[in-house]
Amino acid sequence: MFNLILFGPPGSGKGTQASRIAEKYNMAHISTGEIFRREIKNGTELGQRVKNIIEKGDLVPDILLIDILRSALEIDAKPGGVIFDGFPRTLPQAADLDILMIDLKQKVNLVLALEVNEEEVVKRLLIRAQQEGRKDDTEEVIRNRMAVYHKQTSPLIQYYEKQGKYKSIRGMGTIDEIFNGICQVIDKARG
Ligand code: AMP
């Protein structure tokens, strides 16, 4: 089992790359953003609770995340391990994940960050807004999501550096180029 956190700001290409990694290494791809979008679409109680928060580009309260994650891990288990896409996003979430992994007799093996500059990210997100019509892809909301990333999510870099798990690669270039770079790092970490 190899458990990977794919890390990076909104629009860094985590989702696209996570799907490809999942396929190649037979891993479960857990995207908390996707889980929330599905809940909203299905009009569930959870969906109704998080809809406004997500549309503003703010973070869903930490307390809601860990149960969602626990059940996603149960439902989605795959022999290769797990890719976390969009989780954790705060220090308390990272601490909760550490505890959950101990519970499951697992660990996070690698935190791999995709480095992209902010202007590129905003450009990509605006294109995605036109293509997919995501409600949280307007320019104002995108700027808020970047601010939220810097304030609440980027402290995780230090958290995982301290654990010796953090690696970053350039997230610019073609999807194939980036994917090849990711695979090299994963192959090395898997040994
Ligand atoms: P994403 O698809 O990962 O960009 O997530 C879309 C939105 O879902 C985010 O902007 C947050 O509002 C919410 N979300 C997703 N994952 C998390 C998380 N781990 N913690 C808090 N909110 C989250």
Tab-separated table of C-alpha atoms and ligand atoms in Angstrom:
chain	number	residue	atom	x	y	z
A	1	MET	CA	0.000	0.000	0.000
A	2	PHE	CA	1.238	3.456	-0.892
A	3	ASN	CA	-0.682	6.480	0.338
A	4	LEU	CA	-0.118	9.787	-1.394
A	5	ILE	CA	-1.305	13.315	-0.759
A	6	LEU	CA	-1.332	15.314	-3.962
A	7	PHE	CA	-0.805	18.874	-2.859
A	8	GLY	CA	-1.022	22.278	-4.501
A	9	PRO	CA	-3.174	25.382	-4.914
A	10	PRO	CA	-6.557	25.321	-6.659
A	11	GLY	CA	-6.014	24.887	-10.375
A	12	SER	CA	-2.600	23.238	-10.041
A	13	GLY	CA	-3.896	20.160	-11.875
A	14	LYS	CA	-4.270	17.855	-8.874
A	15	GLY	CA	-7.550	16.336	-10.025
A	16	THR	CA	-6.374	15.563	-13.552
A	17	GLN	CA	-3.119	14.052	-12.367
A	18	ALA	CA	-4.721	12.139	-9.475
A	19	SER	CA	-7.050	10.299	-11.891
A	20	ARG	CA	-4.098	9.207	-13.996
A	21	ILE	CA	-2.006	8.146	-11.004
A	22	ALA	CA	-4.968	6.174	-9.625
A	23	GLU	CA	-5.309	4.274	-12.876
A	24	LYS	CA	-1.615	3.515	-13.287
A	25	TYR	CA	-0.977	2.359	-9.697
A	26	ASN	CA	-4.420	0.878	-8.958
A	27	MET	CA	-5.049	3.360	-6.171
A	28	ALA	CA	-8.278	4.854	-4.833
A	29	HIS	CA	-8.696	8.523	-5.780
A	30	ILE	CA	-10.398	10.437	-3.000
A	31	SER	CA	-11.326	14.008	-3.904
A	32	THR	CA	-13.180	15.730	-1.086
A	33	GLY	CA	-14.213	18.504	-3.506
A	34	GLU	CA	-15.832	15.874	-5.774
A	35	ILE	CA	-17.580	14.284	-2.795
A	36	PHE	CA	-19.047	17.675	-1.818
A	37	ARG	CA	-20.116	18.488	-5.391
A	38	ARG	CA	-21.917	15.132	-5.568
A	39	GLU	CA	-23.677	15.751	-2.265
A	40	ILE	CA	-24.802	19.193	-3.487
A	41	LYS	CA	-26.051	17.756	-6.773
A	42	ASN	CA	-27.992	15.052	-4.936
A	43	GLY	CA	-29.499	17.631	-2.587
A	44	THR	CA	-28.477	15.736	0.561
A	45	GLU	CA	-28.433	17.321	4.002
A	46	LEU	CA	-24.650	17.570	3.867
A	47	GLY	CA	-24.884	19.087	0.380
A	48	GLN	CA	-27.269	21.773	1.576
A	49	ARG	CA	-25.009	22.534	4.509
A	50	VAL	CA	-21.881	23.082	2.424
A	51	LYS	CA	-23.337	24.632	-0.750
A	52	ASN	CA	-22.959	28.303	0.196
A	53	ILE	CA	-19.528	27.796	1.724
A	54	ILE	CA	-18.198	26.159	-1.436
A	55	GLU	CA	-19.778	28.733	-3.727
A	56	LYS	CA	-17.960	31.474	-1.812
A	57	GLY	CA	-14.665	29.593	-2.049
A	58	ASP	CA	-14.313	29.150	1.714
A	59	LEU	CA	-13.425	25.895	3.435
A	60	VAL	CA	-15.994	23.472	4.775
A	61	PRO	CA	-15.564	23.149	8.598
A	62	ASP	CA	-12.903	20.614	9.606
A	63	ILE	CA	-15.345	18.701	11.785
A	64	LEU	CA	-17.279	17.578	8.687
A	65	LEU	CA	-14.259	16.220	6.876
A	66	ILE	CA	-12.981	13.327	8.916
A	67	ASP	CA	-16.165	11.195	8.856
A	68	ILE	CA	-16.504	11.771	5.128
A	69	LEU	CA	-12.954	10.645	4.665
A	70	ARG	CA	-13.317	7.594	6.862
A	71	SER	CA	-16.304	6.335	4.875
A	72	ALA	CA	-14.673	7.175	1.526
A	73	LEU	CA	-11.672	5.078	2.563
A	74	GLU	CA	-13.953	2.155	3.439
A	75	ILE	CA	-16.004	2.320	0.257
A	76	ASP	CA	-13.150	3.003	-2.153
A	77	ALA	CA	-10.365	0.741	-0.868
A	78	LYS	CA	-7.947	-0.336	-3.613
A	79	PRO	CA	-4.894	-2.592	-3.354
A	80	GLY	CA	-2.425	0.086	-4.444
A	81	GLY	CA	-3.377	2.534	-1.679
A	82	VAL	CA	-4.966	5.985	-1.742
A	83	ILE	CA	-4.436	9.345	-3.383
A	84	PHE	CA	-5.823	12.235	-1.389
A	85	ASP	CA	-6.795	15.094	-3.696
A	86	GLY	CA	-7.830	18.299	-1.922
A	87	PHE	CA	-7.408	16.856	1.562
A	88	PRO	CA	-6.022	17.769	4.042
A	89	ARG	CA	-6.428	21.526	3.643
A	90	THR	CA	-5.827	22.682	7.230
A	91	LEU	CA	-3.491	21.690	10.063
A	92	PRO	CA	-6.315	20.135	12.144
A	93	GLN	CA	-7.298	18.017	9.109
A	94	ALA	CA	-3.689	16.828	8.769
A	95	ALA	CA	-3.594	15.902	12.448
A	96	ASP	CA	-6.928	14.043	12.099
A	97	LEU	CA	-5.565	12.187	9.084
A	98	ASP	CA	-2.476	11.095	11.019
A	99	ILE	CA	-4.702	9.649	13.734
A	100	LEU	CA	-7.006	7.964	11.219
A	101	MET	CA	-4.033	6.384	9.446
A	102	ILE	CA	-2.700	5.003	12.730
A	103	ASP	CA	-6.183	3.573	13.385
A	104	LEU	CA	-6.077	1.866	10.005
A	105	LYS	CA	-2.478	0.692	10.537
A	106	GLN	CA	-1.449	2.792	7.549
A	107	LYS	CA	0.556	5.927	6.953
A	108	VAL	CA	0.921	8.787	4.525
A	109	ASN	CA	3.977	7.825	2.486
A	110	LEU	CA	4.463	10.927	0.370
A	111	VAL	CA	3.140	14.470	0.005
A	112	LEU	CA	3.754	15.597	-3.540
A	113	ALA	CA	3.174	19.251	-4.406
A	114	LEU	CA	2.573	20.649	-7.867
A	115	GLU	CA	4.213	24.055	-8.125
A	116	VAL	CA	2.520	26.549	-10.401
A	117	ASN	CA	2.564	30.330	-10.428
A	118	GLU	CA	-0.543	32.164	-9.376
A	119	GLU	CA	-1.316	33.916	-12.654
A	120	GLU	CA	-1.169	30.577	-14.503
A	121	VAL	CA	-3.520	29.036	-11.948
A	122	VAL	CA	-6.075	31.831	-12.239
A	123	LYS	CA	-5.911	31.586	-16.034
A	124	ARG	CA	-6.489	27.821	-15.926
A	125	LEU	CA	-9.388	28.164	-13.509
A	126	LEU	CA	-11.102	30.776	-15.646
A	127	ILE	CA	-10.866	28.460	-18.661
A	128	ARG	CA	-12.283	25.615	-16.556
A	129	ALA	CA	-15.112	27.922	-15.475
A	130	GLN	CA	-16.144	28.330	-19.100
A	131	GLN	CA	-15.814	24.621	-19.876
A	132	GLU	CA	-17.371	23.062	-16.777
A	133	GLY	CA	-19.490	25.868	-15.379
A	134	ARG	CA	-18.332	25.310	-11.798
A	135	LYS	CA	-19.955	27.904	-9.562
A	136	ASP	CA	-16.738	28.432	-7.598
A	137	ASP	CA	-14.708	29.328	-10.687
A	138	THR	CA	-15.601	33.030	-11.033
A	139	GLU	CA	-12.666	35.422	-10.731
A	140	GLU	CA	-13.716	36.793	-7.347
A	141	VAL	CA	-14.197	33.324	-5.882
A	142	ILE	CA	-10.949	32.107	-7.440
A	143	ARG	CA	-9.055	34.968	-5.736
A	144	ASN	CA	-10.678	34.021	-2.432
A	145	ARG	CA	-9.756	30.363	-2.895
A	146	MET	CA	-6.127	31.385	-3.489
A	147	ALA	CA	-6.160	33.542	-0.338
A	148	VAL	CA	-7.667	30.650	1.640
A	149	TYR	CA	-4.964	28.364	0.238
A	150	HIS	CA	-2.158	30.697	1.331
A	151	LYS	CA	-3.596	31.276	4.771
A	152	GLN	CA	-5.012	27.899	5.777
A	153	THR	CA	-3.473	25.264	3.514
A	154	SER	CA	0.120	26.334	2.829
A	155	PRO	CA	1.178	25.826	6.507
A	156	LEU	CA	0.849	22.104	5.731
A	157	ILE	CA	4.056	22.336	3.690
A	158	GLN	CA	6.055	22.827	6.872
A	159	TYR	CA	4.006	20.201	8.711
A	160	TYR	CA	4.940	17.534	6.170
A	161	GLU	CA	8.506	18.813	5.702
A	162	LYS	CA	9.003	18.152	9.403
A	163	GLN	CA	7.767	14.589	8.856
A	164	GLY	CA	10.241	14.229	5.963
A	165	LYS	CA	7.428	13.459	3.519
A	166	TYR	CA	7.196	16.620	1.434
A	167	LYS	CA	8.419	16.760	-2.174
A	168	SER	CA	7.560	19.251	-4.868
A	169	ILE	CA	7.804	19.218	-8.631
A	170	ARG	CA	7.097	21.756	-11.348
A	171	GLY	CA	3.415	21.689	-12.204
A	172	MET	CA	3.866	23.623	-15.455
A	173	GLY	CA	4.087	21.992	-18.877
A	174	THR	CA	1.910	19.479	-20.664
A	175	ILE	CA	-0.254	17.020	-18.718
A	176	ASP	CA	1.999	14.186	-19.954
A	177	GLU	CA	5.214	15.934	-18.905
A	178	ILE	CA	3.890	16.600	-15.435
A	179	PHE	CA	2.524	13.057	-15.139
A	180	ASN	CA	5.930	11.598	-16.080
A	181	GLY	CA	7.606	13.779	-13.447
A	182	ILE	CA	5.106	12.607	-10.836
A	183	CYS	CA	5.611	8.938	-11.721
A	184	GLN	CA	9.378	9.290	-11.330
A	185	VAL	CA	8.976	10.665	-7.814
A	186	ILE	CA	6.397	7.993	-6.892
A	187	ASP	CA	8.521	5.159	-8.276
A	188	LYS	CA	11.514	6.377	-6.284
A	189	ALA	CA	9.475	6.724	-3.092
A	190	ARG	CA	7.932	3.257	-3.537
A	191	GLY	CA	11.424	1.827	-3.906
B	1	AMP	P1	-11.675	21.239	-4.833
B	1	AMP	O1	-12.452	20.522	-5.873
B	1	AMP	O2	-10.659	20.377	-4.143
B	1	AMP	O3	-11.071	22.521	-5.346
B	1	AMP	O4	-12.716	21.641	-3.686
B	1	AMP	C1	-13.806	22.509	-3.958
B	1	AMP	C2	-14.302	23.136	-2.662
B	1	AMP	O5	-14.761	22.123	-1.758
B	1	AMP	C3	-13.244	23.912	-1.878
B	1	AMP	O6	-13.062	25.234	-2.346
B	1	AMP	C4	-13.832	23.862	-0.465
B	1	AMP	O7	-14.902	24.780	-0.346
B	1	AMP	C5	-14.429	22.464	-0.412
B	1	AMP	N1	-13.434	21.481	0.085
B	1	AMP	C6	-12.884	20.451	-0.609
B	1	AMP	N2	-12.028	19.778	0.142
B	1	AMP	C7	-12.006	20.382	1.346
B	1	AMP	C8	-11.296	20.180	2.560
B	1	AMP	N3	-10.390	19.191	2.669
B	1	AMP	N4	-11.547	21.013	3.599
B	1	AMP	C9	-12.451	22.003	3.506
B	1	AMP	N5	-13.140	22.272	2.391
B	1	AMP	C10	-12.930	21.477	1.318
